[in-house]
XYZ file of C-alpha atoms in Angstrom:
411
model
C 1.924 11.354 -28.516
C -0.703 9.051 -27.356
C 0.441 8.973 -23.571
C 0.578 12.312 -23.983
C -3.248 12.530 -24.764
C -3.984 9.825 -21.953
C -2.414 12.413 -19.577
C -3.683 15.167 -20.923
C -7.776 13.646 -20.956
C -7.845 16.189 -23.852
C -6.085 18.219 -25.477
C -5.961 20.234 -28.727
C -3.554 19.427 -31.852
C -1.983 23.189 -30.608
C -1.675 21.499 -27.392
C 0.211 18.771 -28.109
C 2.477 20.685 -30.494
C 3.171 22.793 -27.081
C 3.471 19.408 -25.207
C 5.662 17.565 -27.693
C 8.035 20.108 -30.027
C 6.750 18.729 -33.208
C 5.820 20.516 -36.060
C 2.084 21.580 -36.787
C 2.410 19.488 -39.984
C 4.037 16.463 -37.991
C 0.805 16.641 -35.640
C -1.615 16.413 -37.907
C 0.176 13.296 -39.642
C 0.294 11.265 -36.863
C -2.848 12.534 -35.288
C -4.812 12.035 -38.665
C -3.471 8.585 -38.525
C -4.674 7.569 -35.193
C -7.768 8.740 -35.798
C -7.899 5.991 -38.820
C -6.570 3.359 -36.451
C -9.599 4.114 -34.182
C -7.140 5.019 -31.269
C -7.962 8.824 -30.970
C -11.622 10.544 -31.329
C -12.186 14.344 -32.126
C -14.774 15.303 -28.966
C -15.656 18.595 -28.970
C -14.413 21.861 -29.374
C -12.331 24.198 -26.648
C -13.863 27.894 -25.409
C -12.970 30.044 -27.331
C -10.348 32.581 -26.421
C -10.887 34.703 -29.585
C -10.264 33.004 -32.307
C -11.799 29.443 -33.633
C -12.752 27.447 -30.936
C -9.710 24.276 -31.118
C -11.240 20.872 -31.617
C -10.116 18.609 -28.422
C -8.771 15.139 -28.767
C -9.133 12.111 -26.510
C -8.004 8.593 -26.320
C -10.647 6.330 -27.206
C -9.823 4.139 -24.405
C -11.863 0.862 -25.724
C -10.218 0.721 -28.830
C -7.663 -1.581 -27.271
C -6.515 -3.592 -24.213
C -4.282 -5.240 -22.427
C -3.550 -7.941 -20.257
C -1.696 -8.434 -17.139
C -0.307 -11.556 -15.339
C 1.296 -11.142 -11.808
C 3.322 -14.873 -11.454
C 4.022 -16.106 -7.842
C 4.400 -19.034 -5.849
C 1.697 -18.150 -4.069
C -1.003 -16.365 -6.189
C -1.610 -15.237 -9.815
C -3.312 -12.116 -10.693
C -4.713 -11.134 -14.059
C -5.879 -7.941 -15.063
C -7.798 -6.676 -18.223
C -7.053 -2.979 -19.084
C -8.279 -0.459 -21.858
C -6.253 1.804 -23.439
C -6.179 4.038 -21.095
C -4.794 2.184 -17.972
C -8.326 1.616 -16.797
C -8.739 -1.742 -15.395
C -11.684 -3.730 -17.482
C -11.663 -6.889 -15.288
C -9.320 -8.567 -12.619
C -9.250 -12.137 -11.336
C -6.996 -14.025 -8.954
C -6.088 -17.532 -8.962
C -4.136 -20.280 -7.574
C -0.004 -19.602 -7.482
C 2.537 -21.389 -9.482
C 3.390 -23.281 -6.145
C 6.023 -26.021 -7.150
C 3.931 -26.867 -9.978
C 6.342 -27.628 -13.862
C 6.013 -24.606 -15.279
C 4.620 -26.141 -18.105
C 1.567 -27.376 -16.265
C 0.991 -23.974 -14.737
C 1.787 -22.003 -18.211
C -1.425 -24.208 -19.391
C -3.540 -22.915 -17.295
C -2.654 -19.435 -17.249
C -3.234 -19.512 -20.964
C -6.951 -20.748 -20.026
C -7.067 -18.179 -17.612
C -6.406 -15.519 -19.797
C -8.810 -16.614 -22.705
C -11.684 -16.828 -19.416
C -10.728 -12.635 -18.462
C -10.574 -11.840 -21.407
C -14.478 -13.894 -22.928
C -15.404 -12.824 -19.241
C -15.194 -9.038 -20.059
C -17.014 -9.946 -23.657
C -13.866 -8.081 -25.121
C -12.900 -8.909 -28.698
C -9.374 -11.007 -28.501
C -8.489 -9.328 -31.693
C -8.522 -5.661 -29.879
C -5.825 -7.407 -26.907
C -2.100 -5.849 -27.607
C -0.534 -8.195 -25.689
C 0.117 -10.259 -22.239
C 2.342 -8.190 -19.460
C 3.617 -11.066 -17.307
C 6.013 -10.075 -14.292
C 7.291 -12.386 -11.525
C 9.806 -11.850 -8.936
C 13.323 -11.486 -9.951
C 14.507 -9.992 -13.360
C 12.446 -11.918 -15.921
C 14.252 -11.400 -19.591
C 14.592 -14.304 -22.371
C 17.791 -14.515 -22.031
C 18.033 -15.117 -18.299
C 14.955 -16.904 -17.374
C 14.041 -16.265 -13.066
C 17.743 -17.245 -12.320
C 17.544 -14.959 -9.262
C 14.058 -15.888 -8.423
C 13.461 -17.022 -4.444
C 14.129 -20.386 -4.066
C 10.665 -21.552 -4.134
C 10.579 -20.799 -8.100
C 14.064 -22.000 -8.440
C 12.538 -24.796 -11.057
C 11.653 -22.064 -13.365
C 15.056 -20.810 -14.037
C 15.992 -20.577 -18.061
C 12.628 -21.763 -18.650
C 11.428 -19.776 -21.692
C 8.390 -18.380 -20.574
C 7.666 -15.777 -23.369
C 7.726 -18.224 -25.629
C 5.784 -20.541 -24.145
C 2.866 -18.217 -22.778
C 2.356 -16.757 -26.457
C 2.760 -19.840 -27.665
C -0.147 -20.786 -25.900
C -2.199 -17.770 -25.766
C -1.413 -16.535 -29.568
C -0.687 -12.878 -28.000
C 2.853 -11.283 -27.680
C 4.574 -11.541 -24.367
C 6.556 -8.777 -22.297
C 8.049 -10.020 -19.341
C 9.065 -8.027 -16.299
C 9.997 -7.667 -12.183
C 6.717 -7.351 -10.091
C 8.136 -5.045 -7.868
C 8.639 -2.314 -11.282
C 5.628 -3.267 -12.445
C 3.847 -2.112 -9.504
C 5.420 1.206 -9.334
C 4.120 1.042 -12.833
C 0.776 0.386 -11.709
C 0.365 2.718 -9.111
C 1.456 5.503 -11.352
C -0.722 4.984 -14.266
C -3.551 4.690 -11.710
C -3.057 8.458 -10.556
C -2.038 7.393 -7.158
C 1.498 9.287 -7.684
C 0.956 11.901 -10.516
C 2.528 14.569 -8.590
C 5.666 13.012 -7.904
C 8.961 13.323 -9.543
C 10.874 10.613 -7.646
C 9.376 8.108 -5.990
C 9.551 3.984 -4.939
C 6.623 1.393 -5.050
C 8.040 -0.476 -1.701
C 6.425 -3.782 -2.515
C 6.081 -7.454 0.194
C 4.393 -10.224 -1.172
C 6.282 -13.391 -0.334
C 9.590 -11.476 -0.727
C 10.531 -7.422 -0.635
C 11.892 -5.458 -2.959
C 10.557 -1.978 -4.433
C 9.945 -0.334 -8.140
C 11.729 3.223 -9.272
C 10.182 5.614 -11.263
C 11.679 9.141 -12.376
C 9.417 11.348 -13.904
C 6.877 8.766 -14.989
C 9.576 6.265 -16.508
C 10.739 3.079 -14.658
C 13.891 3.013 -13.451
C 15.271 -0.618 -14.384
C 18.778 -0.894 -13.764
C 21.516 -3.225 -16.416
C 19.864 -6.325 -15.514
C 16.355 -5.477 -14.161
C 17.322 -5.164 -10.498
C 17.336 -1.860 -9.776
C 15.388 -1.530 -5.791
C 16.432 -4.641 -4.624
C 15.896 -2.995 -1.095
C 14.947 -6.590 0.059
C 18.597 -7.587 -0.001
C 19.813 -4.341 1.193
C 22.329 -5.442 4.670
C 21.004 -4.741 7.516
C 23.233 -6.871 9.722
C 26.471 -7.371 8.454
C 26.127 -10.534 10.988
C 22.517 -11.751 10.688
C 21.201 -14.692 9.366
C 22.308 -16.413 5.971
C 19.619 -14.915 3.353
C 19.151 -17.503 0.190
C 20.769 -14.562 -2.193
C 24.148 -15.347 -0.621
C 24.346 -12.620 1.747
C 23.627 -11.977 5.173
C 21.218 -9.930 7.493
C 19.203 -8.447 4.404
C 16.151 -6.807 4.671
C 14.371 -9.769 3.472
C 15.191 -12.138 5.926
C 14.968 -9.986 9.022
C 11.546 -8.653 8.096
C 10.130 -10.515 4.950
C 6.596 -11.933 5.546
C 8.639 -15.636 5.557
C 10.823 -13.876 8.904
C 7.680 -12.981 10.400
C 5.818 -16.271 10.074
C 8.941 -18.305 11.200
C 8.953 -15.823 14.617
C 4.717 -16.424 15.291
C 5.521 -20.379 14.704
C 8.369 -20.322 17.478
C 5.698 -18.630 19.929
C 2.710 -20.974 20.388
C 0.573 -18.519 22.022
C 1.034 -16.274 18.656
C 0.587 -19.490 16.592
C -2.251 -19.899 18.145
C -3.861 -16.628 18.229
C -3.105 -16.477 14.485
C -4.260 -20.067 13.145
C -1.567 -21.166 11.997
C -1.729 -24.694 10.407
C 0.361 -27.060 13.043
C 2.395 -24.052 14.303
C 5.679 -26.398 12.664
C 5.591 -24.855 9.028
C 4.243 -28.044 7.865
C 0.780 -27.242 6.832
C -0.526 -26.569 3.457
C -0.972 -23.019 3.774
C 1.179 -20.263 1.850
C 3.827 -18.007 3.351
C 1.452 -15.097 1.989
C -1.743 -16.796 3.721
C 0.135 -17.463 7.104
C 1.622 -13.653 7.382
C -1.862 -12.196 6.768
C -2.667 -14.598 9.243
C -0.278 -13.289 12.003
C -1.045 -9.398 10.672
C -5.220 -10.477 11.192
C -3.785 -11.544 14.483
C -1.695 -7.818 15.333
C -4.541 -5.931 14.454
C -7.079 -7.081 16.758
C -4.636 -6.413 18.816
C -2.876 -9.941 20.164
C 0.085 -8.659 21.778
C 2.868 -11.105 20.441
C 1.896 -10.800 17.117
C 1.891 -7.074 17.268
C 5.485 -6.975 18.528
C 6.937 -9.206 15.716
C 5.085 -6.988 12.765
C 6.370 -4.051 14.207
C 9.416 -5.400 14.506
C 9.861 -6.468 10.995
C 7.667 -2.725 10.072
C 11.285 -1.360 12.056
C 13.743 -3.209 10.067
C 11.453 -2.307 6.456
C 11.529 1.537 7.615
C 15.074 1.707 7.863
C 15.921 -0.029 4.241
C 13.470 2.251 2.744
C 15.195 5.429 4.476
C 18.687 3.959 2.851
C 16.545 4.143 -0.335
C 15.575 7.193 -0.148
C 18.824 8.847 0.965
C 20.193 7.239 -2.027
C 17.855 8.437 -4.850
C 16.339 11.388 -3.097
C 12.915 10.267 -3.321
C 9.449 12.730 -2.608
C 7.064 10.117 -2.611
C 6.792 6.213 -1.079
C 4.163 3.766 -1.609
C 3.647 0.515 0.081
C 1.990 -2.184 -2.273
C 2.002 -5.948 -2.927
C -0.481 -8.560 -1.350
C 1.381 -8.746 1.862
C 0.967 -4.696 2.737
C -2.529 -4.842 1.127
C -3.229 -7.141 4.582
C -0.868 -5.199 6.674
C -0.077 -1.987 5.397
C -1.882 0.208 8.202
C 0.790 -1.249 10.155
C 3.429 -0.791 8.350
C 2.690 2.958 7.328
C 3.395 4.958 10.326
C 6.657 2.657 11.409
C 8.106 3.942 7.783
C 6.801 7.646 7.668
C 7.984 8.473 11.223
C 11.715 6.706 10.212
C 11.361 8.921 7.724
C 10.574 11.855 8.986
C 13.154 11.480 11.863
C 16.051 10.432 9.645
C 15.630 11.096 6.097
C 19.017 13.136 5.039
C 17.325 15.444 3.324
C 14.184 15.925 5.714
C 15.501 19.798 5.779
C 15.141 20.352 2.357
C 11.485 18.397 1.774
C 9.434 15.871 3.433
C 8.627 12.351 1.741
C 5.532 11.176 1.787
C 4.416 7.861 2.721
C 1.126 6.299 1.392
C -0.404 2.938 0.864
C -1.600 1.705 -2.069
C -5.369 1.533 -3.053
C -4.962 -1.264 -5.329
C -2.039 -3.353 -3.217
C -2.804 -6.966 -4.270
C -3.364 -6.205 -8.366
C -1.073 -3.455 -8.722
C 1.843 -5.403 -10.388
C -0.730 -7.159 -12.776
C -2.111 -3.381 -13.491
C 1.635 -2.269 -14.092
C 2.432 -5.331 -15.946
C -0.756 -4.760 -18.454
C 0.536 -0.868 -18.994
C 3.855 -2.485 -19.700
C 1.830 -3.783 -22.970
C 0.592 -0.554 -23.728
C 3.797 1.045 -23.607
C 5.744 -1.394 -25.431
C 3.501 -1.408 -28.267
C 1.676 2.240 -28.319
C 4.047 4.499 -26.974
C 7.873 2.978 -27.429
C 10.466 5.339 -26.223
C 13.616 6.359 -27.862
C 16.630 6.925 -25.734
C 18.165 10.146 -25.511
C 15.076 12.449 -26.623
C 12.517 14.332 -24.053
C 9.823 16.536 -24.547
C 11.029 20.034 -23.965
C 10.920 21.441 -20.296
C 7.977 22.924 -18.854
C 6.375 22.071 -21.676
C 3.760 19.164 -20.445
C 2.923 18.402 -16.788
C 5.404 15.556 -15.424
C 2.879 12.893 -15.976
C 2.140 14.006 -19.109
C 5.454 12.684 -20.829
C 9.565 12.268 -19.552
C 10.583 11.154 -23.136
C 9.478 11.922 -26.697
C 7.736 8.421 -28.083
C 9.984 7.890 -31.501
C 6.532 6.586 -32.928
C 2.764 6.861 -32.459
């Protein structure tokens, strides 16, 4: 009922007995009690089409927050966000690098506790910490698929250890989810019913959602796109496989190509033009894209090169699922996503199956670089406000898609 409101801005206890199926009687129950719990305010009353004018309801979106952690090797993000999605404050800091995760769980805790005094935000109005990181991230399998780079934080028990430290419960998640996530709770992708968060950072991979709910797969790896073949004969990728999408046009492919071409090395800055400097894989591709887009020729070639190789993976994608709508997010496309854009829509709109039958849309993100920490922190509200039950749904036609896929088995 509450995301319900959140979508709805306001709406009227009639309205939400149109939007959910409940009873009157069931309505006023719960809505009585999250008025108590300071979650919902009464603001005004409706025009009136007759009758008494119906008194509106909205979320009282600084009743509580949330927190979100994006984990990499080569950055962390941190978000602060109210109840209604809204982002409060936003930081970014060093990455985990090949740091012991205890060390770097340490300071993240400080971290946290300096967004959160930061904002001036009461710690006892914070749900919870959203904390997503490449690979499937669950407490019973640790990062065991994570890139190799974060190999040394496989089985570690980072739930436990983060709320250990920080006091707050713990969800944990896939970045590339949690930024479709993000971008749909920001508005970006309201009007979709299908779409796909294609998300680079150091690695690809992209986030499903169907009618506003994510799309997670039995192990959390649904949109692995980054490991979809490419090349049934290309170059060993460090899943196993060979000629993914990942290492023919990952921001690590594209940084090993401008380091084997000295003029592009040079053009770009890149630290010894060997791989041996300091910098991150992240920092050296946004290096070479800086490079492409003032128009240095080599560079150029190899981003649209890997842009060619990304297009076609997200076409398989959307054959597969039938998607309306793609996004391009993470910190990589934040840098280079003008690039990237056209390469994908024009794939898209020269090959798509279904290209007869509807277009799909290709967009990129407004909020590229935070958007997993944004979808990680709605993962908190979720999880604690507006738990889903398998199985139910609100009635059809009955709420905008937005509004609600599934009837929340609680408040």
């Amino acid at each position: 009922m509450l995301d319900v409101i959140r979508a709805a801005g306001t709406i009227s206890r009639v309205g939400l007995i149109q939007a959910t199926g409940f009873t009157g009687a069931t309505i006023s129950t719960v809505v009585r009690k999250l008025i108590e719990d300071g979650l919902v305010v009464e603001t005004g009353r409706a025009e009136s089409t007759g009758g008494k004018p119906r008194v509106l309801l909205q979320l009282k979106a600084s009743s509580r927050y949330a927190v979100g952690v994006h984990l990499d090797h080569s950055g962390i993000a941190y978000v602060l966000t109210d109840l209604s999605g809204a982002v409060v404050a936003r930081m970014t800091r060093a990455g985990a690098g090949t740091d012991d995760p205890p060390a770097v769980v340490e300071r993240m805790a400080a971290e946290v506790s300096t967004l959160i005094e930061g904002a001036g935000i009461d710690r006892a109005r914070v749900l919870g910490i959203g904390l997503v990181s490449p690979g499937p991230l669950t407490p019973a399998s640790g990062m065991r698929l994570a890139p190799p780079v974060m190999r040394h934080w496989a089985d570690f028990p980072l739930d436990e250890r983060v709320q250990r430290a920080t006091g707050l419960p713990v969800v944990l998640g896939n970045d590339a989810t949690a930024a479709a996530l993000g971008e749909y709770w920001s508005g970006a992708v309201s009007g979709s019913s299908t779409f796909a968060a294609v998300y680079v950072c150091t690695g690809i991979g992209s986030g499903i959602l169907i009618n506003g709910i994510p799309y997670n797969g039995s192990s959390g790896n649904a949109g692995e796109i980054g490991h979809i073949c490419l090349d049934a004969d290309g170059p060993e990728c460090w899943c196993g496989a060979r000629g993914c999408t990942e290492v023919l046009a990952g921001p690590a492919a594209v940084v090993a190509r401008a380091r084997e071409d000295a003029g592009v090395a040079r053009a770009a800055g890149l630290a010894g033009g060997n791989g041996r400097g300091h910098s991150s894989v992240a920092a050296d591709f946004a290096a070479v894209a800086r490079a492409a887009r003032r128009g240095e020729p080599g560079a150029r070639a190899i981003v649209d090169r890997s842009a060619r190789y990304l297009a076609v993976a997200t076409r398989t994608l959307a054959n597969v699922l039938d998607l309306d709508r793609v996004v391009l997010t993470g910190q990589s496309l934040a840098v280079a996503g003008s690039m990237y854009q056209p390469v994908v829509q024009e794939e898209l709109d020269r090959a798509f199956f279904s290209r007869a039958t509807h277009p799909v849309a290709v967009q990129v993100s407004t909020s590229a670089a935070t958007a997993p920490a944004i979808g990680a922190a709605t993962m908190v509200l979720q999880s604690e406000l507006v738990p889903l039950q398998p199985g139910t749904r609100i009635p059809g036609g009955l709420a905008r898609p937005e509004q609600a896929a599934a009837r929340p088995s609680g408040t």
